[in-house]
mmCIF file of the C-alpha atoms, coordinates in Angstrom:
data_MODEL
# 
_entry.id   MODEL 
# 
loop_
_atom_site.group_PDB 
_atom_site.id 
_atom_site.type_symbol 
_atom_site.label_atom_id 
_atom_site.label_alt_id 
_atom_site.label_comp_id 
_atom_site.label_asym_id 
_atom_site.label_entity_id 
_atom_site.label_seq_id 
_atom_site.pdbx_PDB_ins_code 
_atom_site.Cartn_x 
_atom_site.Cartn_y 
_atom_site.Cartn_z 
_atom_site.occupancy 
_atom_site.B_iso_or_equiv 
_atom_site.pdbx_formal_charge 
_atom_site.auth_seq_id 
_atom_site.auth_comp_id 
_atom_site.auth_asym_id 
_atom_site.auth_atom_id 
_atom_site.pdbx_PDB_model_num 
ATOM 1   C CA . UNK A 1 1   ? 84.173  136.813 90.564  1.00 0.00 ? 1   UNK A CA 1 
ATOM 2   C CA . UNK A 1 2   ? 80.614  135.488 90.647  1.00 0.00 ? 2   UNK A CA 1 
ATOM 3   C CA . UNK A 1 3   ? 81.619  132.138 89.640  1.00 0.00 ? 3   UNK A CA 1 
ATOM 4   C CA . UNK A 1 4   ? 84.332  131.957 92.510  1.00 0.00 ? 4   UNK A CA 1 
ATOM 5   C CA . UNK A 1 5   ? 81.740  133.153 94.988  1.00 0.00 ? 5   UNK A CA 1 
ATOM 6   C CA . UNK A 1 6   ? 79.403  130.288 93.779  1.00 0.00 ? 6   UNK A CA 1 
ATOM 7   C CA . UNK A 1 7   ? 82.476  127.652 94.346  1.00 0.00 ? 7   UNK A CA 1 
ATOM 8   C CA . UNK A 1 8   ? 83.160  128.732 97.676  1.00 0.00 ? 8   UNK A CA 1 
ATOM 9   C CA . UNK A 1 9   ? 79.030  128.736 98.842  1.00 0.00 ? 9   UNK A CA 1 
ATOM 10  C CA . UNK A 1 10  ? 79.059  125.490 97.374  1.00 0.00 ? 10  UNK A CA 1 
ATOM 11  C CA . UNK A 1 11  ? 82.044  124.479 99.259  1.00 0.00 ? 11  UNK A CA 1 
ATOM 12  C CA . UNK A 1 12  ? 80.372  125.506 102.132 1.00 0.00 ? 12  UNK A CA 1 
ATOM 13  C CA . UNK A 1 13  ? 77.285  123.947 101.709 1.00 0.00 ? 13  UNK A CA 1 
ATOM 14  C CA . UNK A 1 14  ? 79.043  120.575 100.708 1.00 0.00 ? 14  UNK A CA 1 
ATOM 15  C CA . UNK A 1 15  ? 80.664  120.773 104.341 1.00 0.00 ? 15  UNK A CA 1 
ATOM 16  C CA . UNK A 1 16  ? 77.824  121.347 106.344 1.00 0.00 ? 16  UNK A CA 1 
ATOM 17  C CA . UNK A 1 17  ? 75.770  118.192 104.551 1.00 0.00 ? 17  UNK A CA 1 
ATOM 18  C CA . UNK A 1 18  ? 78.291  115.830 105.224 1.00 0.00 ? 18  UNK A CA 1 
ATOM 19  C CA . UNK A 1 19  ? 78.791  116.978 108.586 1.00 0.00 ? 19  UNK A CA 1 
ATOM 20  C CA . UNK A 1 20  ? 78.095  114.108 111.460 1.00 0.00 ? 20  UNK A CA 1 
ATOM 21  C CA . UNK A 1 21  ? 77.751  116.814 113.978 1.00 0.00 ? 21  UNK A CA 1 
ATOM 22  C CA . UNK A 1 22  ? 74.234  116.806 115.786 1.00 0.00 ? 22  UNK A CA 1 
ATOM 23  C CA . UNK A 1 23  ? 73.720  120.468 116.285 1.00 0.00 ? 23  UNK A CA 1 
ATOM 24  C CA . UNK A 1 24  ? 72.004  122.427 113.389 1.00 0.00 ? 24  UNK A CA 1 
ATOM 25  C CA . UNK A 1 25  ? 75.011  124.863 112.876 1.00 0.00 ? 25  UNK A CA 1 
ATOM 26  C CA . UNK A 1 26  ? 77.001  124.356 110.340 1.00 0.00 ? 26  UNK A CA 1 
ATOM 27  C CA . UNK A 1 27  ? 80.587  123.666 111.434 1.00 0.00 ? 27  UNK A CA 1 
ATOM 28  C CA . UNK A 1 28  ? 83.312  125.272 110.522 1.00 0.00 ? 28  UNK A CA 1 
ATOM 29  C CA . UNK A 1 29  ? 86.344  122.989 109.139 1.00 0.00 ? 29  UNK A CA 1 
ATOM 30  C CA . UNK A 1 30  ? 88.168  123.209 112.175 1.00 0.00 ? 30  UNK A CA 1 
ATOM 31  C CA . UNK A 1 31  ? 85.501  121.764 113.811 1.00 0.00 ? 31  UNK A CA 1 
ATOM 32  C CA . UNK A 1 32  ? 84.243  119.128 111.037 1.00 0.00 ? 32  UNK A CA 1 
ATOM 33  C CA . UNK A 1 33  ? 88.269  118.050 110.854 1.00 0.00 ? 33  UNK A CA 1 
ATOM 34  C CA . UNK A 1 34  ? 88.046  117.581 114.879 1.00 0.00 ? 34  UNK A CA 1 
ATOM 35  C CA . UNK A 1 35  ? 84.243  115.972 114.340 1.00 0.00 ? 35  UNK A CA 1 
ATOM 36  C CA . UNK A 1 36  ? 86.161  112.895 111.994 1.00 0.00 ? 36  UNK A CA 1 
ATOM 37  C CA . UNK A 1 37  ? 89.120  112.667 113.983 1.00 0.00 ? 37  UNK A CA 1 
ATOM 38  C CA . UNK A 1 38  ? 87.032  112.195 117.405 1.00 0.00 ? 38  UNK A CA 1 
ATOM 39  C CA . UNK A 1 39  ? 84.916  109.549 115.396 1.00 0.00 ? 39  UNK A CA 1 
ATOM 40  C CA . UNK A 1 40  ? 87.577  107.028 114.501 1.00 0.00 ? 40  UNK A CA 1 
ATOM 41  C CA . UNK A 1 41  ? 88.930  103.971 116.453 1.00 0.00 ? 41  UNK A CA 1 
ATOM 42  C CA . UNK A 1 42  ? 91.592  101.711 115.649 1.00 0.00 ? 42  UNK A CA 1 
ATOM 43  C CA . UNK A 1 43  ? 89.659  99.317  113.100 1.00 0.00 ? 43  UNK A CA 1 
ATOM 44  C CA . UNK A 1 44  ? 88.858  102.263 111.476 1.00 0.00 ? 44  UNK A CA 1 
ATOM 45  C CA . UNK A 1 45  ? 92.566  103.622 110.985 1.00 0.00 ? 45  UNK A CA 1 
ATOM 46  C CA . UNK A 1 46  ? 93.873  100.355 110.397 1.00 0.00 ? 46  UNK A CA 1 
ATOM 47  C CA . UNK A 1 47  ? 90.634  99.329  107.165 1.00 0.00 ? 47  UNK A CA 1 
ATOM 48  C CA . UNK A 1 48  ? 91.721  102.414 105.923 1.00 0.00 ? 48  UNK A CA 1 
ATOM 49  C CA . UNK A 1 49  ? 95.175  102.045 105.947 1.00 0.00 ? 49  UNK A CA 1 
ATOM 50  C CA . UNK A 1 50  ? 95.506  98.074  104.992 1.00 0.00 ? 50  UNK A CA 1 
ATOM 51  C CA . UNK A 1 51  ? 92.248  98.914  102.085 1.00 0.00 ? 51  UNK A CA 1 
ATOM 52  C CA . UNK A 1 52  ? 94.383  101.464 100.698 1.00 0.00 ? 52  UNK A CA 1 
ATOM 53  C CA . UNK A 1 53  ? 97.457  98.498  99.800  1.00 0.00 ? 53  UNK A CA 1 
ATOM 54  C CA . UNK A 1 54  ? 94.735  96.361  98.968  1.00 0.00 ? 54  UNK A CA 1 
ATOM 55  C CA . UNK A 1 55  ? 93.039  98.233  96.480  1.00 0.00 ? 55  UNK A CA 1 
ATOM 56  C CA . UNK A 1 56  ? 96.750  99.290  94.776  1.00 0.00 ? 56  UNK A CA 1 
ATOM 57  C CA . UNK A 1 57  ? 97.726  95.778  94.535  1.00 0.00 ? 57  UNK A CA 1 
ATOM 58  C CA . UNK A 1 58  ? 93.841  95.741  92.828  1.00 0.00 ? 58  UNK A CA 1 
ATOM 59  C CA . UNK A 1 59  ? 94.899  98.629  90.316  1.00 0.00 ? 59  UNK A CA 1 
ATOM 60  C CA . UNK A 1 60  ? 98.085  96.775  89.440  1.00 0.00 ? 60  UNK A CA 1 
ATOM 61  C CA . UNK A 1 61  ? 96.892  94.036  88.307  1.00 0.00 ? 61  UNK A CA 1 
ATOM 62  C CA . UNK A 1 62  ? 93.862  95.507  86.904  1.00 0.00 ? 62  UNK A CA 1 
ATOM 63  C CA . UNK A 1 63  ? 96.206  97.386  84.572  1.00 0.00 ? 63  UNK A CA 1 
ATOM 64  C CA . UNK A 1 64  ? 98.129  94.470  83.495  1.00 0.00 ? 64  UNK A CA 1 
ATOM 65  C CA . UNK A 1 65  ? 94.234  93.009  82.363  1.00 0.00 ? 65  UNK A CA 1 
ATOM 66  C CA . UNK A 1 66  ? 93.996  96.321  80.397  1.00 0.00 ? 66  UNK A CA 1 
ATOM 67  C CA . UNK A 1 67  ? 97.354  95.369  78.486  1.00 0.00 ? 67  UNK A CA 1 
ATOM 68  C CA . UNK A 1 68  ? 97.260  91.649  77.985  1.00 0.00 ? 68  UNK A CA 1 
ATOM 69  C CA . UNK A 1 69  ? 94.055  90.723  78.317  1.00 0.00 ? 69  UNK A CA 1 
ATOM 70  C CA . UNK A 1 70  ? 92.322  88.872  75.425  1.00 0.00 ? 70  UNK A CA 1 
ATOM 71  C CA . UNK A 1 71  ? 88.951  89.515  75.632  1.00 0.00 ? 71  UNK A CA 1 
ATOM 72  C CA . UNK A 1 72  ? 87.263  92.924  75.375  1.00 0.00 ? 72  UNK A CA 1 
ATOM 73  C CA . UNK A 1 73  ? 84.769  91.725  78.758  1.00 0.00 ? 73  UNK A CA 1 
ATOM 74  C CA . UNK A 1 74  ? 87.750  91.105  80.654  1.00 0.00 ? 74  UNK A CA 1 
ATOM 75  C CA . UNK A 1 75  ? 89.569  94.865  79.677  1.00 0.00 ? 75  UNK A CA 1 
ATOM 76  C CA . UNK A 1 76  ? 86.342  95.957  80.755  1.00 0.00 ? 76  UNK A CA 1 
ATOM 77  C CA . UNK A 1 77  ? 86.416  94.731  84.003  1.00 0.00 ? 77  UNK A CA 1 
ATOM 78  C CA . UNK A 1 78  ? 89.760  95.591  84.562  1.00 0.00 ? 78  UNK A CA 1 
ATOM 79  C CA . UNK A 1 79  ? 89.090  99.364  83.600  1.00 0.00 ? 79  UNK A CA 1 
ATOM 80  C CA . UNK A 1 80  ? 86.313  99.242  86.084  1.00 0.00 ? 80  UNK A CA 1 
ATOM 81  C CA . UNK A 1 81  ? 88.171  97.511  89.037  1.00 0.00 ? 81  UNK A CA 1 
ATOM 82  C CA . UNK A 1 82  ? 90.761  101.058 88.207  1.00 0.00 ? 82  UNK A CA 1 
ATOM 83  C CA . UNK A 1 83  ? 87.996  103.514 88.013  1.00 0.00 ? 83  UNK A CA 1 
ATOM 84  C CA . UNK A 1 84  ? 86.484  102.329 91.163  1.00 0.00 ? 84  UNK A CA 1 
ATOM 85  C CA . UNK A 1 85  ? 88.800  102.116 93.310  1.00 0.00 ? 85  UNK A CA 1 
ATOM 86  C CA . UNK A 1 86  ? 91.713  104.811 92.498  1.00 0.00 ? 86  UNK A CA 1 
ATOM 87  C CA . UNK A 1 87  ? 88.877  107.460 94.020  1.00 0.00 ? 87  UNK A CA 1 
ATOM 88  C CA . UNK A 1 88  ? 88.258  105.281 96.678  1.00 0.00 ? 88  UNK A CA 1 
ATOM 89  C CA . UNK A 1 89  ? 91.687  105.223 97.941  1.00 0.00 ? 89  UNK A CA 1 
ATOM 90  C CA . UNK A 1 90  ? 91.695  109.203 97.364  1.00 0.00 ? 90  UNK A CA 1 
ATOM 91  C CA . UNK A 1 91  ? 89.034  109.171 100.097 1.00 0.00 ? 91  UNK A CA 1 
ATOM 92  C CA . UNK A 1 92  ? 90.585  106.901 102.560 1.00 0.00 ? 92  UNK A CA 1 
ATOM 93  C CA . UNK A 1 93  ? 94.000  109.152 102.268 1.00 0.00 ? 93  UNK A CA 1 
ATOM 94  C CA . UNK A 1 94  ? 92.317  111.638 102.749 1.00 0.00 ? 94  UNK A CA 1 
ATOM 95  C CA . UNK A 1 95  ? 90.505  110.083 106.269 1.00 0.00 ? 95  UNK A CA 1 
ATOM 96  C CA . UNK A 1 96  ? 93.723  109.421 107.348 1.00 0.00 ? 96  UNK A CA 1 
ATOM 97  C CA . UNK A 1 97  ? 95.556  112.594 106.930 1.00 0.00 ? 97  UNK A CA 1 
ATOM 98  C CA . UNK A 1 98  ? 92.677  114.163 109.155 1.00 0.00 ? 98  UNK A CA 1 
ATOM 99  C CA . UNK A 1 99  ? 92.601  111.962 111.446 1.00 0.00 ? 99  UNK A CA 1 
ATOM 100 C CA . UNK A 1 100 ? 96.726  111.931 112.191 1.00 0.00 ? 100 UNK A CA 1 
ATOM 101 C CA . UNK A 1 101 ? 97.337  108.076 110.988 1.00 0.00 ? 101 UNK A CA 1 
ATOM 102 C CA . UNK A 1 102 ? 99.490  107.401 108.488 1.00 0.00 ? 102 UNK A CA 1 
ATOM 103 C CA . UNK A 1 103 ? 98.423  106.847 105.346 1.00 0.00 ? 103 UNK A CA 1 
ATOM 104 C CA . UNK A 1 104 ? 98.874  103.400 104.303 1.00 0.00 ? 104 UNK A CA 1 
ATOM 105 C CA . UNK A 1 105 ? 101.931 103.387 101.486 1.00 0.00 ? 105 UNK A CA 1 
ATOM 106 C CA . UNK A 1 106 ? 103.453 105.380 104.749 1.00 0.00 ? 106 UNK A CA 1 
ATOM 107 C CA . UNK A 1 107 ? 102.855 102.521 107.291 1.00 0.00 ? 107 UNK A CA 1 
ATOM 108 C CA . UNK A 1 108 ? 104.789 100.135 108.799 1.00 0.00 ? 108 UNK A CA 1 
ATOM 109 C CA . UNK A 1 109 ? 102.062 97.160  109.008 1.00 0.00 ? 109 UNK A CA 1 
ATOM 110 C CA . UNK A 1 110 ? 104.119 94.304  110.635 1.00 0.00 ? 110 UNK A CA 1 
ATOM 111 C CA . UNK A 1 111 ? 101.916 93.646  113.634 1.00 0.00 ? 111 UNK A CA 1 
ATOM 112 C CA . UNK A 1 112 ? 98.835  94.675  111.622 1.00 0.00 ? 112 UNK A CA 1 
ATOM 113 C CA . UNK A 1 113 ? 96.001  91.600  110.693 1.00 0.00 ? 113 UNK A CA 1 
ATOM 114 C CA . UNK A 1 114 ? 97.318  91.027  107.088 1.00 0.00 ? 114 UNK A CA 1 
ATOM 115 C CA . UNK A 1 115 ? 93.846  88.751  106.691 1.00 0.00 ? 115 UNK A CA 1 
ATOM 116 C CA . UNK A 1 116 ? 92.607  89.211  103.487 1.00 0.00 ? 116 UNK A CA 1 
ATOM 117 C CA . UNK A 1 117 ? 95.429  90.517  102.068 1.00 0.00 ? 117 UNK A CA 1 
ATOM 118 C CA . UNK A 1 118 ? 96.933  87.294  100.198 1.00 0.00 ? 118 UNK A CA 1 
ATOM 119 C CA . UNK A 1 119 ? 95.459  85.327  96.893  1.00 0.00 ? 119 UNK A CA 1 
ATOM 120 C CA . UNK A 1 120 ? 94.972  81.656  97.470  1.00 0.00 ? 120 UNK A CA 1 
ATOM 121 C CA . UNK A 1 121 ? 98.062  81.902  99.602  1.00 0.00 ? 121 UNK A CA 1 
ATOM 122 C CA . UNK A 1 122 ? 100.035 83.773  97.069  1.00 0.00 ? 122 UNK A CA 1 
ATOM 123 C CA . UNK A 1 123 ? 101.310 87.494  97.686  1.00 0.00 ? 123 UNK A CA 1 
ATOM 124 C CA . UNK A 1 124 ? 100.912 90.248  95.283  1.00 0.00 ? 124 UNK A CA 1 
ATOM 125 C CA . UNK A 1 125 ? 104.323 89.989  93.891  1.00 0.00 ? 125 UNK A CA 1 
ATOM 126 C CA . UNK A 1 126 ? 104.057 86.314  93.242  1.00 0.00 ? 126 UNK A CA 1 
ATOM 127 C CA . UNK A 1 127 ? 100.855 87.126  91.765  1.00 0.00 ? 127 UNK A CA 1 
ATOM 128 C CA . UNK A 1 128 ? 102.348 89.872  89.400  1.00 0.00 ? 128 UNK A CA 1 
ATOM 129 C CA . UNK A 1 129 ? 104.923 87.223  88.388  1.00 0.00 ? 129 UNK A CA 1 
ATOM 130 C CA . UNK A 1 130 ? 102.328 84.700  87.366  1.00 0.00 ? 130 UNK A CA 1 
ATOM 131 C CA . UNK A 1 131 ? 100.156 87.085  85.566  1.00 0.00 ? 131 UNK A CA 1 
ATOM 132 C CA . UNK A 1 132 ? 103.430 88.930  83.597  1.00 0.00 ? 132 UNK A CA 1 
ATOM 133 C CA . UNK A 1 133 ? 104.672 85.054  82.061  1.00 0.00 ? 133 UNK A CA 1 
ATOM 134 C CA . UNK A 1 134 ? 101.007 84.209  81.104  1.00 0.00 ? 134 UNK A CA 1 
ATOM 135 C CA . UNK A 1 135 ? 98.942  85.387  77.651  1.00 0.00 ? 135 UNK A CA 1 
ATOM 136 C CA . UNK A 1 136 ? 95.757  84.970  76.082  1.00 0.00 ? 136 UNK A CA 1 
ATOM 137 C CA . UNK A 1 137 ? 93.382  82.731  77.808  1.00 0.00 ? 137 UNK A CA 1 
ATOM 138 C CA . UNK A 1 138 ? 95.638  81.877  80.116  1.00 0.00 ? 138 UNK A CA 1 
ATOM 139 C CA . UNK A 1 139 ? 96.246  84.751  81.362  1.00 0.00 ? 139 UNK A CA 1 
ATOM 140 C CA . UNK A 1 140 ? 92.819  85.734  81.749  1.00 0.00 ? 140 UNK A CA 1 
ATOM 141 C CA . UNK A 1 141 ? 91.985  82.874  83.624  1.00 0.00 ? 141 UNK A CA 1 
ATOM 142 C CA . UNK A 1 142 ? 94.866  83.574  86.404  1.00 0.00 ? 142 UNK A CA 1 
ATOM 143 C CA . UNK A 1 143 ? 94.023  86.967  86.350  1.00 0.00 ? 143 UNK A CA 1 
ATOM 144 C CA . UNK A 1 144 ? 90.238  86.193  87.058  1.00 0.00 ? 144 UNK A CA 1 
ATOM 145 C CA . UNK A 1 145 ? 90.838  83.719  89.825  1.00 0.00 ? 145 UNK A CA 1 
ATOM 146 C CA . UNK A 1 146 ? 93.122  85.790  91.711  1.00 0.00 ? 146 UNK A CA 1 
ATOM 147 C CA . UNK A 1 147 ? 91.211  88.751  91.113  1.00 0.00 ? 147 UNK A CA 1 
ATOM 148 C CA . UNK A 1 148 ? 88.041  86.772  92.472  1.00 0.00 ? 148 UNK A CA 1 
ATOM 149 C CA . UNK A 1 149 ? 90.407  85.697  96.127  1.00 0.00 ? 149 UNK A CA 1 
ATOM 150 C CA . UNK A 1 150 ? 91.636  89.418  96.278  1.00 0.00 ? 150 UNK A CA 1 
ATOM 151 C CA . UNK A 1 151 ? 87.827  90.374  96.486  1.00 0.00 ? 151 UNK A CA 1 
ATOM 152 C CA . UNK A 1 152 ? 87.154  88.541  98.435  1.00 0.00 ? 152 UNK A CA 1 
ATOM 153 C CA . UNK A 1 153 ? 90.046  89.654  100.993 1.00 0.00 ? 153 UNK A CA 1 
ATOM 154 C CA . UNK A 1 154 ? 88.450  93.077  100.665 1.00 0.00 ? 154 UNK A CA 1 
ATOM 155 C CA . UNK A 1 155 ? 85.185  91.699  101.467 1.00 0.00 ? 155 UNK A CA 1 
ATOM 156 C CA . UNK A 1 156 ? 86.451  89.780  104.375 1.00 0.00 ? 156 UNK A CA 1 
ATOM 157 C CA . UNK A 1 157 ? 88.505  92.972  105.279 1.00 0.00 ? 157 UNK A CA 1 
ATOM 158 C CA . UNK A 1 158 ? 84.996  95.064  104.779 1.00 0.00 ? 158 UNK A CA 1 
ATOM 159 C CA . UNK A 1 159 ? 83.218  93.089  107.140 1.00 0.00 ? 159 UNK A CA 1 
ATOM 160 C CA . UNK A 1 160 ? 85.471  93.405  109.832 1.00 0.00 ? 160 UNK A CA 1 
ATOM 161 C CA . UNK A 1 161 ? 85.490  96.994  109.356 1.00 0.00 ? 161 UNK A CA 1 
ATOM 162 C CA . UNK A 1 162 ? 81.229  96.830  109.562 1.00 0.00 ? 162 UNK A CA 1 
ATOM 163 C CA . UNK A 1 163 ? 81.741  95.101  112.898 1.00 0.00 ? 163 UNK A CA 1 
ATOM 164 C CA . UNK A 1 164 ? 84.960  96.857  114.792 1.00 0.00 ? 164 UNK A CA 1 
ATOM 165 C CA . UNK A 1 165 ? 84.751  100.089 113.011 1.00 0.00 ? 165 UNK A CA 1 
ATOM 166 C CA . UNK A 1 166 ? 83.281  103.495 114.423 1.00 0.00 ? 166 UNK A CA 1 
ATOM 167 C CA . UNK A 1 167 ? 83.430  106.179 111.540 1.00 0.00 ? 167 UNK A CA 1 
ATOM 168 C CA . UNK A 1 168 ? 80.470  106.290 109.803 1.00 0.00 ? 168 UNK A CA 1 
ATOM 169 C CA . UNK A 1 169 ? 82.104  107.314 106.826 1.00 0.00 ? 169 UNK A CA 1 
ATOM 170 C CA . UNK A 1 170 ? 84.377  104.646 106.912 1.00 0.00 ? 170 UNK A CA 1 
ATOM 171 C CA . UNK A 1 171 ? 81.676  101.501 107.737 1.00 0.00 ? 171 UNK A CA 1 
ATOM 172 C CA . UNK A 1 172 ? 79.673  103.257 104.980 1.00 0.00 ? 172 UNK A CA 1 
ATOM 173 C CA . UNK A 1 173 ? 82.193  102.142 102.414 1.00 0.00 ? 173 UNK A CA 1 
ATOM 174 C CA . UNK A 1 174 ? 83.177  99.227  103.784 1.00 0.00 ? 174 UNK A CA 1 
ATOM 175 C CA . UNK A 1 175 ? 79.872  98.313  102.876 1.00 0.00 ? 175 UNK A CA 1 
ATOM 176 C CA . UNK A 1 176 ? 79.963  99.646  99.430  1.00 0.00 ? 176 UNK A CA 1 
ATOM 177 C CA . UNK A 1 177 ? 83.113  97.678  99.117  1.00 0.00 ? 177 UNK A CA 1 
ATOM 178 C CA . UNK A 1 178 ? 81.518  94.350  100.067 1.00 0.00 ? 178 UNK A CA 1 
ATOM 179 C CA . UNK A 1 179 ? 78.198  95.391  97.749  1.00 0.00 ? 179 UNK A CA 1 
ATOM 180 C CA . UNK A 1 180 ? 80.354  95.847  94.618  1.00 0.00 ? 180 UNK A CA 1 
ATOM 181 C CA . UNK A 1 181 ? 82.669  92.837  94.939  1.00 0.00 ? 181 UNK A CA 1 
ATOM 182 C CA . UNK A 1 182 ? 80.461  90.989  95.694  1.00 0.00 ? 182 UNK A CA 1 
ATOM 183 C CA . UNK A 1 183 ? 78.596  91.602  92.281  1.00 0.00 ? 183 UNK A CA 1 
ATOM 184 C CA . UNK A 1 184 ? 81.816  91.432  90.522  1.00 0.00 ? 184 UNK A CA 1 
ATOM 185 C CA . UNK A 1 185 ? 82.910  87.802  91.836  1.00 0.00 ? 185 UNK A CA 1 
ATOM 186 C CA . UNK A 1 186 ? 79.698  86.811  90.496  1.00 0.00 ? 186 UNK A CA 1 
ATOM 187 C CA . UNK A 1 187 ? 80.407  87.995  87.124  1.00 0.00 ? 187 UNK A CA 1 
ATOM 188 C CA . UNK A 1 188 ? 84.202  87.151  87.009  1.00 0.00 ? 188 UNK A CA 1 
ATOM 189 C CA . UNK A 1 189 ? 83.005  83.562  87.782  1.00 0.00 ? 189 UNK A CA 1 
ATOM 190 C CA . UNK A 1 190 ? 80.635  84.045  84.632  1.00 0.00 ? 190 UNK A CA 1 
ATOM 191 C CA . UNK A 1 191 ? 83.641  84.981  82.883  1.00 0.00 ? 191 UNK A CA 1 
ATOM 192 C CA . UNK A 1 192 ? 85.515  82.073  83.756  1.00 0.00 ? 192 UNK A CA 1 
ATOM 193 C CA . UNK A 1 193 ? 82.717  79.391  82.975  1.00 0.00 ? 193 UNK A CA 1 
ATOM 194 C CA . UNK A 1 194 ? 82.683  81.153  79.571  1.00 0.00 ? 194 UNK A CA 1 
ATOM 195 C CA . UNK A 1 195 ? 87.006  80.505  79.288  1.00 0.00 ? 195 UNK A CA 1 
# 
């Protein structure tokens, strides 16, 4: 009993600090569900929505790197890149479904900016056919250099979300995003000068 009280006054206190709202009451989740929804514009709805495919093309090829990859810094990297952003798409679903939008494996995009969302040119299936006939070295090296271009889609994709975006929330990781691919290009270049 005690320990379900404690859950639920932590669940309440969790709300009210990540509340946006300017008055010092603490909202109730009606109101901190109509709070996000009122501070969201279309770049917001649509970094959300396009990040979300992004980062699951991301986890699919990270998880072929787990499998084939022949070096233990490479696996690493790859468990990482899955770790990271599986929660992170969590919290953009999440955005979405309180906001209204539709999440984005539930979106149409076609008339949607797709920048960002390609690899040197190549889509994520042809990318997932490259990487599944390559081994060893080989395949690490594909699976570095595309891995570097699909960061840096999300970082192109990130910035656009720091300049056209409104949610707080939602600029806050687009800078995250752009912070920790940014470090990992530099090290999966490392990687590859080591290949």
């Amino acid at each position: 009993m005690t320990a379900a009280a404690t859950a639920v006054a932590l669940a309440i206190t969790l709300a009210a600090c990540s509340s946006s709202t300017d008055s010092g009451d603490a909202p109730t989740t009606g109101e901190s569900s109509q709070s996000a929804a009122a501070t969201h514009n279309d770049a917001d709805t649509q970094f959300a929505q396009l990040m979300i495919v992004h980062h699951q093309g991301a986890i699919e090829m990270a998880g072929l790197a787990v499998e084939r990859a022949s070096t233990p810094e490479v696996k690493a990297l790859a468990e990482r890149i899955q770790a990271a952003q599986g929660p992170e798409i969590d919290l953009m679903t999440g955005w979405l479904t309180s906001w209204g939008e539709e999440t984005g494996h539930d979106t149409d995009m076609g008339g949607m900016d797709m920048g960002g969302m390609d690899m040197d040119g190549m889509s994520q299936s042809e990318v997932m056919e490259e990487l599944d006939a390559l081994e060893g070295a080989e395949f690490d090296r594909a699976f570095l250099e595309r891995m570097v271009a699909h960061h840096r889609g999300a970082i192109e994709m990130s910035e656009q979300e720091k300049a056209e975006g409104s949610n707080p929330d939602a600029m806050a990781l687009a800078g995250t995003i752009i912070d920790a691919q940014t470090a990992e290009i530099t090290e999966m270049q490392n990687l590859l000068a080591g290949l």
